Amino acid sequence: MSVNYAAGLSPYADKGKCGLPEICDQPDELERKIHELASLIRDSSYVVFHTGAGISTASGIPDFRGPNGVWTMEERGLAPRFDTTFENAQPSKTHMALLELQRKGILRFLVSQNVDGLHVRSGFPRDKLAELHGNMFVEECIKCGKYYIRDTVVGTMGLKATGRLCDASKCRGLRSCRGRLMDTILDWEDSLPDRDLNLASEACRKADLSVTLGTSLQIKPSGDLPLLTKKKGGKLVIVNLQPTKHDKQADLRIHGYVDEVMTKLMKHLGLEIPEWTGPHVVEESTEIPESKPLAKPSTDFKFLSKEEPLSYCNGTEQGPKPTRQEHGASLKHESFPPDSNPIAAKRTKTEPLPT
């Protein structure tokens, strides 16, 4: 997501198609399509959103394959522009709109390829979020599985040791775990985390509508997950300025800036985008009982077509099945009274790095 993140990855030849021309719908056409998207959302019982680097460009973080993206500039022998740091970047209107949609019970699950941590820092509940490629602010104990969400980036990437030890207390007040902590950022050939991939796959199969925002859908398996919704009889909406890998599969294709699209969408839905008041972490959300049934189940389908076999690794090549075990978070929570939204949540503060 940032220049430093890109520089920390291993060399990789196939970064996909970069620098494709951007397309902008005319104002009247854009308005018509957003109105159609709002209607699709109202008619759906289980909506899943998928986000890519394009939703964070408004926050000052460059994307990868856009006209000024990290990989695009690299192909031209130029240095990409980076207007902020991970710590100083603030959630965009799109981040905050997604949070409000979740609070209202409209967005049922969020699948993100982003590592900038802006979804978590916006207050989006972690139990409704799959961060398929990791989070620059998160490190995890390889011994007990405890997650630590820091207020600064953890300093390593590629699932490497960060140099810190776990301070989780063992049962009966015995000494702390002291297992080694590692970052959660995937390199190109690393397997996706089981927890996030399984949750994302399950949500996409349940969904009767998947909406992708700011992603070219080129990286497997993340970019192929929206097809699970299509294979189960649901609909797919793609919002992106550039062409994407799955445009032909889309029921609706919107060419526009995601912040503009989401701002207009929220107006159509009669919702306001909340202001960001600073980073805080929400671990769990408790939803109100469903008022509408889930999408009707249909004949089971394989994950992908025969032409596109499932890849579990973070790249464009097929890889082995992931081997990382699923770990549950064991963070301390502080509860807060629910506001007017129908979603109550538990939240915890970000932790400073130990000195």
CSV table of C-alpha atoms in Angstrom, one decimal:
chain,number,residue,atom,x,y,z
A,1,MET,CA,0.0,0.0,0.0
A,2,SER,CA,2.9,2.4,0.7
A,3,VAL,CA,6.2,2.8,-0.9
A,4,ASN,CA,7.9,1.3,2.2
A,5,TYR,CA,5.5,-1.7,2.1
A,6,ALA,CA,6.2,-2.3,-1.6
A,7,ALA,CA,9.9,-2.0,-1.1
A,8,GLY,CA,9.8,-4.6,1.7
A,9,LEU,CA,8.3,-7.3,-0.6
A,10,SER,CA,10.5,-9.9,-2.3
A,11,PRO,CA,11.1,-9.5,-6.1
A,12,TYR,CA,8.2,-10.8,-8.1
A,13,ALA,CA,8.0,-10.7,-11.9
A,14,ASP,CA,4.3,-11.0,-12.5
A,15,LYS,CA,2.6,-8.0,-10.9
A,16,GLY,CA,-0.3,-7.9,-13.3
A,17,LYS,CA,-1.4,-5.3,-15.7
A,18,CYS,CA,-0.4,-1.8,-14.6
A,19,GLY,CA,-1.2,1.6,-15.8
A,20,LEU,CA,-4.4,0.8,-17.7
A,21,PRO,CA,-6.4,3.9,-18.8
A,22,GLU,CA,-9.0,5.1,-16.4
A,23,ILE,CA,-12.6,5.5,-17.5
A,24,CYS,CA,-15.1,8.0,-15.9
A,25,ASP,CA,-18.8,7.7,-16.4
A,26,GLN,CA,-20.6,10.9,-17.4
A,27,PRO,CA,-22.5,12.5,-14.5
A,28,ASP,CA,-25.9,11.4,-15.6
A,29,GLU,CA,-24.8,7.9,-16.2
A,30,LEU,CA,-22.9,7.8,-12.9
A,31,GLU,CA,-26.0,8.9,-11.1
A,32,ARG,CA,-28.2,6.3,-12.8
A,33,LYS,CA,-25.8,3.5,-11.9
A,34,ILE,CA,-25.5,4.6,-8.2
A,35,HIS,CA,-29.3,4.7,-8.1
A,36,GLU,CA,-29.3,1.1,-9.4
A,37,LEU,CA,-26.7,0.1,-6.9
A,38,ALA,CA,-28.8,1.5,-4.1
A,39,SER,CA,-31.8,-0.5,-5.4
A,40,LEU,CA,-29.7,-3.7,-5.5
A,41,ILE,CA,-28.6,-3.1,-1.9
A,42,ARG,CA,-32.2,-2.5,-0.7
A,43,ASP,CA,-33.3,-5.8,-2.4
A,44,SER,CA,-30.5,-7.8,-1.0
A,45,SER,CA,-30.4,-9.7,2.3
A,46,TYR,CA,-26.7,-10.4,2.6
A,47,VAL,CA,-24.3,-7.8,1.2
A,48,VAL,CA,-20.5,-8.3,1.2
A,49,PHE,CA,-18.1,-5.5,0.2
A,50,HIS,CA,-14.6,-6.1,-1.2
A,51,THR,CA,-11.9,-3.3,-1.0
A,52,GLY,CA,-8.6,-2.7,-2.6
A,53,ALA,CA,-5.9,-0.1,-2.6
A,54,GLY,CA,-8.1,2.4,-4.6
A,55,ILE,CA,-10.1,3.3,-1.5
A,56,SER,CA,-7.0,4.6,0.3
A,57,THR,CA,-5.7,6.9,-2.4
A,58,ALA,CA,-7.9,9.7,-0.9
A,59,SER,CA,-6.1,9.1,2.3
A,60,GLY,CA,-2.7,9.8,0.7
A,61,ILE,CA,-1.6,6.2,0.2
A,62,PRO,CA,-0.8,5.3,-3.5
A,63,ASP,CA,-2.4,2.3,-5.1
A,64,PHE,CA,-0.4,-0.3,-7.1
A,65,ARG,CA,-1.6,-0.4,-10.7
A,66,GLY,CA,-3.2,3.0,-11.3
A,67,PRO,CA,-1.7,5.6,-13.5
A,68,ASN,CA,0.5,6.7,-10.6
A,69,GLY,CA,0.5,3.4,-8.7
A,70,VAL,CA,3.6,1.9,-7.1
A,71,TRP,CA,4.0,-0.9,-9.7
A,72,THR,CA,3.2,1.4,-12.6
A,73,MET,CA,5.8,3.9,-11.6
A,74,GLU,CA,8.3,1.1,-11.0
A,75,GLU,CA,7.8,-0.2,-14.6
A,76,ARG,CA,8.6,3.4,-15.8
A,77,GLY,CA,11.7,3.6,-13.6
A,78,LEU,CA,10.1,6.4,-11.5
A,79,ALA,CA,9.6,6.8,-7.8
A,80,PRO,CA,5.9,6.7,-6.6
A,81,ARG,CA,4.5,9.6,-4.7
A,82,PHE,CA,3.5,9.0,-1.1
A,83,ASP,CA,1.8,11.9,0.7
A,84,THR,CA,1.6,10.5,4.2
A,85,THR,CA,2.7,7.8,6.6
A,86,PHE,CA,0.7,4.8,7.7
A,87,GLU,CA,0.4,6.3,11.2
A,88,ASN,CA,-0.8,9.7,9.9
A,89,ALA,CA,-3.2,8.4,7.2
A,90,GLN,CA,-6.9,8.9,8.1
A,91,PRO,CA,-9.8,6.8,6.9
A,92,SER,CA,-11.4,8.1,3.8
A,93,LYS,CA,-15.1,8.8,3.2
A,94,THR,CA,-15.4,5.3,1.8
A,95,HIS,CA,-13.9,3.7,5.0
A,96,MET,CA,-16.4,5.6,7.1
A,97,ALA,CA,-19.3,4.9,4.8
A,98,LEU,CA,-18.6,1.2,5.1
A,99,LEU,CA,-18.5,1.5,8.8
A,100,GLU,CA,-21.9,3.1,8.9
A,101,LEU,CA,-23.4,0.5,6.5
A,102,GLN,CA,-22.1,-2.2,8.9
A,103,ARG,CA,-23.6,-0.4,11.9
A,104,LYS,CA,-27.0,-0.3,10.2
A,105,GLY,CA,-26.9,-4.0,9.4
A,106,ILE,CA,-26.7,-3.5,5.7
A,107,LEU,CA,-23.1,-4.6,5.1
A,108,ARG,CA,-22.7,-8.1,6.5
A,109,PHE,CA,-19.1,-8.7,5.9
A,110,LEU,CA,-16.0,-6.9,4.6
A,111,VAL,CA,-13.2,-8.5,2.6
A,112,SER,CA,-10.1,-6.4,2.2
A,113,GLN,CA,-6.8,-6.8,0.4
A,114,ASN,CA,-5.4,-3.7,2.1
A,115,VAL,CA,-2.6,-3.7,4.7
A,116,ASP,CA,-2.8,-0.1,5.7
A,117,GLY,CA,-5.0,-0.8,8.8
A,118,LEU,CA,-7.5,1.9,7.9
A,119,HIS,CA,-10.5,-0.3,8.3
A,120,VAL,CA,-9.5,-1.4,11.8
A,121,ARG,CA,-8.5,2.2,12.7
A,122,SER,CA,-11.8,3.5,11.5
A,123,GLY,CA,-13.6,1.3,14.1
A,124,PHE,CA,-14.8,-1.4,11.8
A,125,PRO,CA,-15.5,-4.6,13.8
A,126,ARG,CA,-12.7,-7.1,13.3
A,127,ASP,CA,-15.1,-10.1,13.5
A,128,LYS,CA,-16.8,-8.7,10.4
A,129,LEU,CA,-13.6,-8.1,8.6
A,130,ALA,CA,-11.1,-10.3,6.7
A,131,GLU,CA,-7.7,-8.7,6.1
A,132,LEU,CA,-6.4,-11.2,3.6
A,133,HIS,CA,-2.9,-9.8,3.1
A,134,GLY,CA,-2.3,-8.7,6.7
A,135,ASN,CA,-2.2,-5.5,8.7
A,136,MET,CA,0.9,-3.2,9.2
A,137,PHE,CA,-0.2,-2.5,12.8
A,138,VAL,CA,-0.8,-6.1,13.9
A,139,GLU,CA,1.6,-8.6,15.3
A,140,GLU,CA,0.7,-12.1,16.6
A,141,CYS,CA,2.3,-14.6,19.1
A,142,ILE,CA,3.4,-17.7,17.3
A,143,LYS,CA,3.0,-19.6,20.6
A,144,CYS,CA,-0.4,-18.7,22.0
A,145,GLY,CA,-1.9,-16.9,19.1
A,146,LYS,CA,-2.6,-13.6,20.9
A,147,TYR,CA,-2.9,-10.5,18.6
A,148,TYR,CA,-1.5,-7.1,19.4
A,149,ILE,CA,-2.8,-4.1,17.6
A,150,ARG,CA,-0.2,-1.3,17.8
A,151,ASP,CA,-0.5,2.4,17.3
A,152,THR,CA,2.5,2.4,15.0
A,153,VAL,CA,3.6,-0.1,12.3
A,154,VAL,CA,5.3,-3.1,13.7
A,155,GLY,CA,8.4,-2.7,11.7
A,156,THR,CA,8.7,-6.0,9.8
A,157,MET,CA,6.8,-7.8,7.0
A,158,GLY,CA,6.7,-11.2,5.4
A,159,LEU,CA,5.6,-13.1,8.6
A,160,LYS,CA,8.9,-12.3,10.3
A,161,ALA,CA,9.8,-12.0,14.0
A,162,THR,CA,9.4,-8.4,15.2
A,163,GLY,CA,11.8,-8.8,18.1
A,164,ARG,CA,9.2,-8.5,20.8
A,165,LEU,CA,7.8,-11.2,23.1
A,166,CYS,CA,4.2,-12.0,24.1
A,167,ASP,CA,3.2,-10.7,27.6
A,168,ALA,CA,-0.1,-12.7,27.8
A,169,SER,CA,-0.5,-14.3,31.3
A,170,LYS,CA,-0.8,-18.0,31.6
A,171,CYS,CA,-3.6,-19.6,33.5
A,172,ARG,CA,-3.6,-19.5,37.3
A,173,GLY,CA,-1.4,-16.3,37.3
A,174,LEU,CA,1.8,-18.1,36.2
A,175,ARG,CA,4.5,-16.3,34.3
A,176,SER,CA,3.7,-14.7,30.9
A,177,CYS,CA,3.7,-16.6,27.6
A,178,ARG,CA,6.9,-14.9,26.2
A,179,GLY,CA,6.3,-16.4,22.8
A,180,ARG,CA,7.9,-14.6,19.9
A,181,LEU,CA,5.7,-12.1,18.0
A,182,MET,CA,5.6,-11.9,14.2
A,183,ASP,CA,4.1,-9.5,11.8
A,184,THR,CA,1.0,-10.5,9.7
A,185,ILE,CA,2.0,-9.0,6.3
A,186,LEU,CA,2.2,-11.5,3.5
A,187,ASP,CA,4.9,-11.7,0.9
A,188,TRP,CA,4.1,-12.7,-2.7
A,189,GLU,CA,4.2,-16.5,-2.1
A,190,ASP,CA,3.0,-16.6,1.4
A,191,SER,CA,-0.2,-18.6,2.2
A,192,LEU,CA,-3.3,-16.6,3.2
A,193,PRO,CA,-4.3,-16.8,6.8
A,194,ASP,CA,-6.9,-19.6,7.4
A,195,ARG,CA,-9.2,-17.6,9.6
A,196,ASP,CA,-9.5,-14.7,7.2
A,197,LEU,CA,-9.8,-16.8,4.0
A,198,ASN,CA,-12.4,-19.1,5.5
A,199,LEU,CA,-14.5,-16.3,6.8
A,200,ALA,CA,-14.3,-14.4,3.5
A,201,SER,CA,-15.2,-17.5,1.5
A,202,GLU,CA,-18.1,-18.4,3.8
A,203,ALA,CA,-19.5,-14.8,3.6
A,204,CYS,CA,-19.2,-14.7,-0.2
A,205,ARG,CA,-21.1,-17.9,-0.5
A,206,LYS,CA,-23.9,-16.6,1.7
A,207,ALA,CA,-24.0,-13.2,-0.1
A,208,ASP,CA,-26.7,-12.4,-2.7
A,209,LEU,CA,-24.7,-9.2,-3.5
A,210,SER,CA,-21.0,-8.6,-3.7
A,211,VAL,CA,-19.7,-5.1,-4.3
A,212,THR,CA,-16.0,-4.5,-5.1
A,213,LEU,CA,-14.4,-1.0,-4.5
A,214,GLY,CA,-11.1,0.2,-5.8
A,215,THR,CA,-9.6,-3.1,-6.8
A,216,SER,CA,-8.6,-4.5,-10.2
A,217,LEU,CA,-9.2,-8.1,-8.9
A,218,GLN,CA,-6.0,-9.4,-10.4
A,219,ILE,CA,-4.4,-11.1,-7.3
A,220,LYS,CA,-5.5,-14.6,-6.5
A,221,PRO,CA,-7.4,-15.8,-4.5
A,222,SER,CA,-8.5,-12.5,-3.1
A,223,GLY,CA,-9.7,-11.1,-6.5
A,224,ASP,CA,-11.6,-14.3,-7.3
A,225,LEU,CA,-13.7,-14.4,-4.1
A,226,PRO,CA,-16.5,-12.2,-5.5
A,227,LEU,CA,-17.1,-15.0,-8.1
A,228,LEU,CA,-18.4,-17.2,-5.3
A,229,THR,CA,-21.4,-14.9,-5.0
A,230,LYS,CA,-22.0,-15.2,-8.7
A,231,LYS,CA,-21.7,-19.0,-8.6
A,232,LYS,CA,-24.3,-19.1,-5.9
A,233,GLY,CA,-26.8,-17.1,-8.0
A,234,GLY,CA,-26.0,-13.6,-6.5
A,235,LYS,CA,-25.1,-10.4,-8.2
A,236,LEU,CA,-21.7,-8.6,-8.6
A,237,VAL,CA,-21.1,-4.9,-8.7
A,238,ILE,CA,-17.7,-3.5,-9.6
A,239,VAL,CA,-16.7,0.0,-8.8
A,240,ASN,CA,-13.3,1.0,-10.3
A,241,LEU,CA,-11.8,3.5,-12.6
A,242,GLN,CA,-9.8,1.0,-14.6
A,243,PRO,CA,-10.9,-2.2,-16.2
A,244,THR,CA,-10.8,-5.3,-13.9
A,245,LYS,CA,-10.3,-8.9,-14.4
A,246,HIS,CA,-13.9,-9.8,-13.9
A,247,ASP,CA,-15.8,-7.0,-15.7
A,248,LYS,CA,-17.6,-9.5,-17.9
A,249,GLN,CA,-19.0,-11.2,-14.8
A,250,ALA,CA,-20.4,-8.0,-13.3
A,251,ASP,CA,-24.1,-7.2,-13.3
A,252,LEU,CA,-23.3,-3.5,-12.8
A,253,ARG,CA,-20.0,-1.8,-13.6
A,254,ILE,CA,-19.5,1.7,-12.2
A,255,HIS,CA,-16.6,3.9,-13.5
A,256,GLY,CA,-16.0,6.5,-10.8
A,257,TYR,CA,-14.0,7.6,-7.8
A,258,VAL,CA,-15.0,5.4,-4.9
A,259,ASP,CA,-15.4,8.4,-2.5
A,260,GLU,CA,-17.8,10.1,-4.9
A,261,VAL,CA,-19.7,6.9,-5.5
A,262,MET,CA,-20.0,6.0,-1.8
A,263,THR,CA,-21.0,9.6,-0.9
A,264,LYS,CA,-23.8,9.6,-3.4
A,265,LEU,CA,-24.8,6.0,-2.5
A,266,MET,CA,-25.2,7.0,1.2
A,267,LYS,CA,-27.5,9.8,0.2
A,268,HIS,CA,-29.7,7.4,-1.9
A,269,LEU,CA,-29.9,5.2,1.2
A,270,GLY,CA,-30.7,8.1,3.5
A,271,LEU,CA,-27.6,7.6,5.6
A,272,GLU,CA,-24.9,10.0,6.8
A,273,ILE,CA,-21.2,9.3,6.7
A,274,PRO,CA,-19.8,9.6,10.3
A,275,GLU,CA,-16.8,11.7,11.1
A,276,TRP,CA,-13.6,9.9,12.1
A,277,THR,CA,-12.7,10.8,15.7
A,278,GLY,CA,-9.4,9.0,15.9
A,279,PRO,CA,-8.1,5.5,15.9
A,280,HIS,CA,-9.8,2.9,18.0
A,281,VAL,CA,-10.2,-0.9,17.6
A,282,VAL,CA,-13.6,-2.7,17.7
A,283,GLU,CA,-13.2,-6.4,18.3
A,284,GLU,CA,-16.8,-7.6,18.1
A,285,SER,CA,-20.2,-6.5,16.9
A,286,THR,CA,-23.5,-7.9,18.0
A,287,GLU,CA,-26.1,-7.7,15.3
A,288,ILE,CA,-29.9,-7.4,15.6
A,289,PRO,CA,-31.8,-10.5,14.5
A,290,GLU,CA,-32.1,-10.8,10.8
A,291,SER,CA,-35.3,-9.4,9.4
A,292,LYS,CA,-34.9,-11.0,6.0
A,293,PRO,CA,-33.8,-14.5,5.1
A,294,LEU,CA,-30.4,-15.1,3.6
A,295,ALA,CA,-30.0,-15.8,-0.1
A,296,LYS,CA,-31.5,-19.0,-1.1
A,297,PRO,CA,-29.1,-21.9,-1.2
A,298,SER,CA,-28.4,-23.5,-4.5
A,299,THR,CA,-26.4,-26.3,-6.0
A,300,ASP,CA,-22.9,-26.3,-4.6
A,301,PHE,CA,-20.2,-25.0,-6.9
A,302,LYS,CA,-16.5,-25.4,-6.9
A,303,PHE,CA,-14.6,-22.3,-5.9
A,304,LEU,CA,-13.5,-21.4,-9.4
A,305,SER,CA,-14.0,-22.6,-12.9
A,306,LYS,CA,-11.7,-25.3,-14.4
A,307,GLU,CA,-9.8,-22.5,-16.2
A,308,GLU,CA,-9.0,-20.7,-13.0
A,309,PRO,CA,-8.1,-23.2,-10.2
A,310,LEU,CA,-8.0,-22.0,-6.6
A,311,SER,CA,-4.7,-20.4,-5.5
A,312,TYR,CA,-4.2,-20.0,-1.8
A,313,CYS,CA,-1.1,-17.9,-2.1
A,314,ASN,CA,-0.8,-14.2,-2.4
A,315,GLY,CA,0.1,-13.9,-6.1
A,316,THR,CA,-1.0,-14.8,-9.6
A,317,GLU,CA,0.3,-18.4,-9.6
A,318,GLN,CA,-1.4,-21.4,-8.1
A,319,GLY,CA,0.1,-22.5,-4.8
A,320,PRO,CA,-0.2,-25.2,-2.1
A,321,LYS,CA,-3.0,-25.2,0.5
A,322,PRO,CA,-2.4,-22.7,3.3
A,323,THR,CA,-0.7,-24.2,6.4
A,324,ARG,CA,-1.0,-21.4,8.9
A,325,GLN,CA,-3.3,-22.4,11.7
A,326,GLU,CA,-6.3,-20.3,12.8
A,327,HIS,CA,-5.7,-18.3,15.9
A,328,GLY,CA,-8.4,-16.5,17.9
A,329,ALA,CA,-7.7,-13.0,19.2
A,330,SER,CA,-7.3,-12.7,23.0
A,331,LEU,CA,-7.4,-9.0,23.4
A,332,LYS,CA,-8.9,-7.2,26.5
A,333,HIS,CA,-12.1,-5.4,25.7
A,334,GLU,CA,-13.7,-2.4,27.1
A,335,SER,CA,-17.5,-2.1,26.4
A,336,PHE,CA,-19.3,1.1,25.6
A,337,PRO,CA,-23.0,1.8,25.4
A,338,PRO,CA,-24.5,1.4,22.0
A,339,ASP,CA,-25.7,4.6,20.2
A,340,SER,CA,-28.6,5.0,17.9
A,341,ASN,CA,-27.2,2.4,15.6
A,342,PRO,CA,-28.6,-1.2,15.7
A,343,ILE,CA,-25.1,-2.6,16.2
A,344,ALA,CA,-23.4,-2.8,19.6
A,345,ALA,CA,-19.7,-3.5,19.8
A,346,LYS,CA,-16.8,-4.1,22.0
A,347,ARG,CA,-13.7,-2.0,21.5
A,348,THR,CA,-10.1,-1.9,22.7
A,349,LYS,CA,-7.6,0.8,22.4
A,350,THR,CA,-4.5,0.4,20.2
A,351,GLU,CA,-1.3,-0.4,22.2
A,352,PRO,CA,2.0,1.4,21.9
A,353,LEU,CA,5.0,-0.6,21.0
A,354,PRO,CA,6.9,-1.7,24.1
A,355,THR,CA,10.2,0.1,24.7
